[in-house]
Coordinates of C-alpha atoms in Angstrom, one line a residue:
Chain N
X215 CA -6.6 0.5 23.3
X216 CA -9.4 0.5 20.8
X217 CA -12.7 -1.1 21.8
X218 CA -13.7 -2.6 18.5
X219 CA -17.4 -2.6 19.4
X220 CA -17.1 1.2 19.7
X221 CA -15.5 1.8 16.4
X222 CA -17.2 2.8 13.1
X223 CA -14.0 2.7 11.1
X224 CA -10.3 2.7 11.7
X225 CA -7.1 2.3 9.7
X226 CA -3.6 3.6 9.5
X227 CA -1.4 4.9 6.6
X228 CA 2.3 5.1 6.0
X229 CA 3.9 7.3 3.3
X230 CA 7.3 8.2 2.2
X231 CA 7.7 11.5 0.4
X232 CA 10.5 13.5 -1.2
X233 CA 11.5 15.0 -4.5
X234 CA 14.0 12.2 -5.1
X235 CA 11.7 9.3 -4.2
X236 CA 11.6 6.3 -6.5
X237 CA 8.5 4.3 -5.6
X238 CA 10.0 1.1 -7.0
X239 CA 12.9 1.3 -4.6
X240 CA 10.5 1.5 -1.6
X241 CA 8.3 -1.3 -2.9
X242 CA 11.4 -3.5 -3.4
X243 CA 12.4 -3.1 0.2
X244 CA 9.0 -3.5 1.9
X245 CA 7.9 -6.2 -0.5
X246 CA 4.4 -4.7 -0.8
X247 CA 2.6 -2.7 -3.5
X248 CA 1.6 0.8 -2.5
X249 CA -2.0 2.0 -2.4
X250 CA -0.7 4.9 -4.5
X251 CA 2.7 6.0 -5.7
X252 CA 4.1 8.6 -8.0
X253 CA 7.4 10.3 -8.8
X254 CA 7.8 14.1 -8.7
X255 CA 6.4 15.5 -12.0
X256 CA 4.7 12.2 -12.8
X257 CA 1.1 12.4 -14.1
X258 CA -1.4 10.1 -12.3
X259 CA -5.1 9.9 -11.7
X260 CA -6.2 9.8 -8.1
X261 CA -9.5 8.0 -9.0
X262 CA -12.0 7.6 -11.8
X263 CA -13.9 10.8 -10.9
X264 CA -10.7 12.9 -10.7
X265 CA -8.7 14.5 -13.5
X266 CA -5.1 13.7 -14.1
X267 CA -2.8 15.5 -11.7
X268 CA 1.0 16.0 -11.5
X269 CA 2.9 14.9 -8.5
X270 CA 4.5 17.9 -6.7
X271 CA 6.9 15.6 -5.0
X272 CA 7.5 11.8 -5.0
X273 CA 5.1 9.8 -2.8
X274 CA 4.9 6.1 -1.8
X275 CA 1.6 5.7 0.1
X276 CA 0.2 2.6 1.8
X277 CA -3.2 2.4 3.5
X278 CA -4.5 -0.5 5.6
X279 CA -8.1 0.5 5.0
X280 CA -8.8 -2.0 2.3
X281 CA -6.2 -4.5 3.5
X282 CA -7.6 -5.2 7.0
X283 CA -11.1 -5.6 8.2
X284 CA -10.2 -5.2 11.9
X285 CA -11.8 -2.4 13.9
X286 CA -8.9 -2.4 16.3
X287 CA -6.4 0.4 15.5
X288 CA -3.6 -1.7 17.0
X289 CA -4.0 -4.3 14.3
X290 CA -3.5 -1.6 11.6
X291 CA -0.4 -0.2 13.3
X292 CA 1.0 -3.7 13.6
X293 CA 0.5 -4.1 9.9
X294 CA 2.6 -1.0 9.3
X295 CA 5.3 -2.2 11.7
X296 CA 5.5 -5.5 9.8
X297 CA 6.1 -3.5 6.6
X298 CA 9.1 -1.6 7.9
X299 CA 10.6 -4.2 10.4
X300 CA 9.1 -7.7 10.1
X301 CA 10.1 -10.4 12.5
X302 CA 12.1 -8.0 14.7
X303 CA 13.8 -6.6 11.6
X304 CA 15.8 -9.8 11.0
X305 CA 16.4 -8.9 7.4
X306 CA 17.7 -5.3 8.1
X307 CA 14.7 -3.8 6.3
X308 CA 14.7 -0.8 8.7
X309 CA 18.3 0.0 7.9
X310 CA 17.6 -0.2 4.2
X311 CA 14.7 2.2 4.5
X312 CA 16.7 4.5 6.6
X313 CA 19.5 4.5 4.0
X314 CA 17.1 5.3 1.2
X315 CA 15.5 8.1 3.3
X316 CA 18.8 9.6 4.1
X317 CA 20.2 9.3 0.6
X318 CA 17.1 10.9 -1.0
X319 CA 16.2 13.3 1.9
X320 CA 12.8 11.6 2.2
X321 CA 10.4 12.0 5.0
X322 CA 8.1 9.3 6.5
X323 CA 4.7 10.0 7.9
X324 CA 2.1 7.7 9.7
X325 CA -1.5 8.7 10.1
X326 CA -4.2 7.0 12.2
X327 CA -7.9 7.3 11.4
X328 CA -10.6 6.5 13.9
X329 CA -14.2 7.3 14.1
X330 CA -16.5 6.1 16.8
X331 CA -20.2 6.6 17.8
X332 CA -21.3 9.3 20.2
X333 CA -19.8 8.9 23.6
X334 CA -17.2 6.3 22.6
X335 CA -13.7 6.7 24.0
X336 CA -11.1 7.6 21.5
X337 CA -8.2 5.1 21.2
X338 CA -4.7 5.7 22.3
X339 CA -1.7 4.8 20.3
X340 CA 0.4 2.2 22.1
X341 CA 3.8 3.4 23.1
X342 CA 5.3 0.3 21.6
X343 CA 3.9 1.2 18.2
X344 CA 5.1 4.8 18.5
X345 CA 8.6 3.7 19.4
X346 CA 8.7 1.2 16.5
X347 CA 7.5 3.7 13.9
X348 CA 9.8 6.5 15.1
X349 CA 12.7 4.2 14.5
X350 CA 12.4 5.1 10.8
X351 CA 11.9 7.9 11.8
X352 CA 8.2 8.6 11.0
X353 CA 6.0 11.1 12.7
X354 CA 2.5 10.0 13.7
X355 CA -0.6 12.0 13.1
X356 CA -3.9 10.9 14.8
X357 CA -7.2 11.8 13.3
X358 CA -9.7 10.7 16.0
X359 CA -13.3 11.8 16.5
X360 CA -16.7 10.7 17.6
X361 CA -19.8 11.4 15.6
X362 CA -22.3 13.8 16.9
X363 CA -25.8 12.6 17.8
Chain F
X169 CA -20.3 24.4 -12.5
X170 CA -19.3 22.9 -9.2
X171 CA -19.6 25.2 -6.1
X172 CA -17.3 25.4 -3.1
X173 CA -19.0 24.0 0.0
X174 CA -16.0 24.0 2.4
X175 CA -12.7 25.8 2.3
X176 CA -11.2 25.8 5.8
X177 CA -8.9 23.8 7.9
X178 CA -10.0 21.1 10.3
X179 CA -12.7 18.4 9.9
X180 CA -15.6 19.6 7.8
X181 CA -19.0 19.8 9.7
X182 CA -22.0 17.7 9.1
X183 CA -23.7 20.1 6.6
X184 CA -20.8 19.4 4.2
X185 CA -21.5 15.6 4.3
X186 CA -25.2 16.2 4.1
X187 CA -24.6 18.3 0.9
X188 CA -22.7 15.4 -0.6
X189 CA -25.3 12.9 0.5
X190 CA -22.9 10.8 2.6
X191 CA -22.4 10.0 6.3
X192 CA -20.3 12.4 8.3
X193 CA -17.8 9.7 9.1
X194 CA -17.5 8.8 5.5
X195 CA -16.5 12.4 4.7
X196 CA -13.8 12.4 7.4
X197 CA -12.6 9.0 6.1
X198 CA -12.4 10.2 2.5
X199 CA -10.7 13.5 3.4
X200 CA -8.1 11.6 5.5
X201 CA -7.1 9.4 2.7
X202 CA -7.1 12.1 0.1
X203 CA -4.9 14.3 2.2
X204 CA -2.5 11.6 3.2
X205 CA -2.1 10.3 -0.4
X206 CA -1.6 13.8 -1.5
X207 CA 1.2 14.3 1.1
X208 CA -0.8 16.9 3.0
X209 CA -0.7 17.1 6.8
X210 CA -3.8 16.9 9.0
X211 CA -3.6 20.6 9.7
X212 CA -3.5 21.6 6.0
X213 CA -6.7 23.1 4.7
X214 CA -8.6 21.7 1.7
X215 CA -11.4 23.0 -0.6
X216 CA -14.4 20.8 -1.2
X217 CA -16.8 21.2 -4.1
X218 CA -20.4 20.0 -4.3
X219 CA -19.4 17.4 -6.9
X220 CA -17.0 15.8 -4.4
X221 CA -13.8 17.3 -5.9
X222 CA -11.1 18.2 -3.4
X223 CA -8.3 20.6 -4.0
X224 CA -5.5 22.0 -1.8
X225 CA -5.5 25.7 -0.8
X226 CA -3.8 26.6 -4.1
X227 CA -6.5 25.0 -6.2
X228 CA -4.5 21.9 -7.2
X229 CA -6.7 18.8 -7.5
X230 CA -6.1 16.1 -4.8
X231 CA -9.0 13.7 -5.6
X232 CA -12.7 13.2 -5.3
X233 CA -14.6 12.2 -2.2
X234 CA -16.7 9.7 -4.1
X235 CA -13.6 7.8 -5.3
X236 CA -12.8 7.0 -1.6
X237 CA -16.1 5.6 -0.4

């Protein structure tokens, strides 16, 4: 578990990717606008200081960084879980996403970011969250570090 | 013309964030978002320029550090 007093910043991200990805299809199912999304071959601008770039593959990307203020990684992972299977997946959202992934040969990836002060203990990812996200299936990449003195 | 200040895999060291005038954790935060949004894995290398631009190992632009702060 994350000790929020020993966290500088934490958040989690979820992305779907694949050449056949249609961002609107994912947004319709999860009922949430992505942080960034583009189709393969689509031109988009990553930010005001970046030039236009062309998507090498389709991506639907959601980050909790600007959505949640919590310094507890668990809260951020719970937000991702609510995206893919809210209320115990009563509306079959998970199955819809799996069908889209299978039909379009899409992959799902979850990343976890955490930075803490010198000497802080890195968080662990709760097994419940791992199990929930792997139901998509999504792999999970942690990016944990403490700052040097 | 912008100069390369980092072109390896892994988390860039503090001298890179110092060169950009930002905190080290801010650099890690920005790189994490840029790579994830660009569909790169944590183990993929990136190239960072002294104007904040970030490209993949093939030179394709992924974003700019300062856009993520």
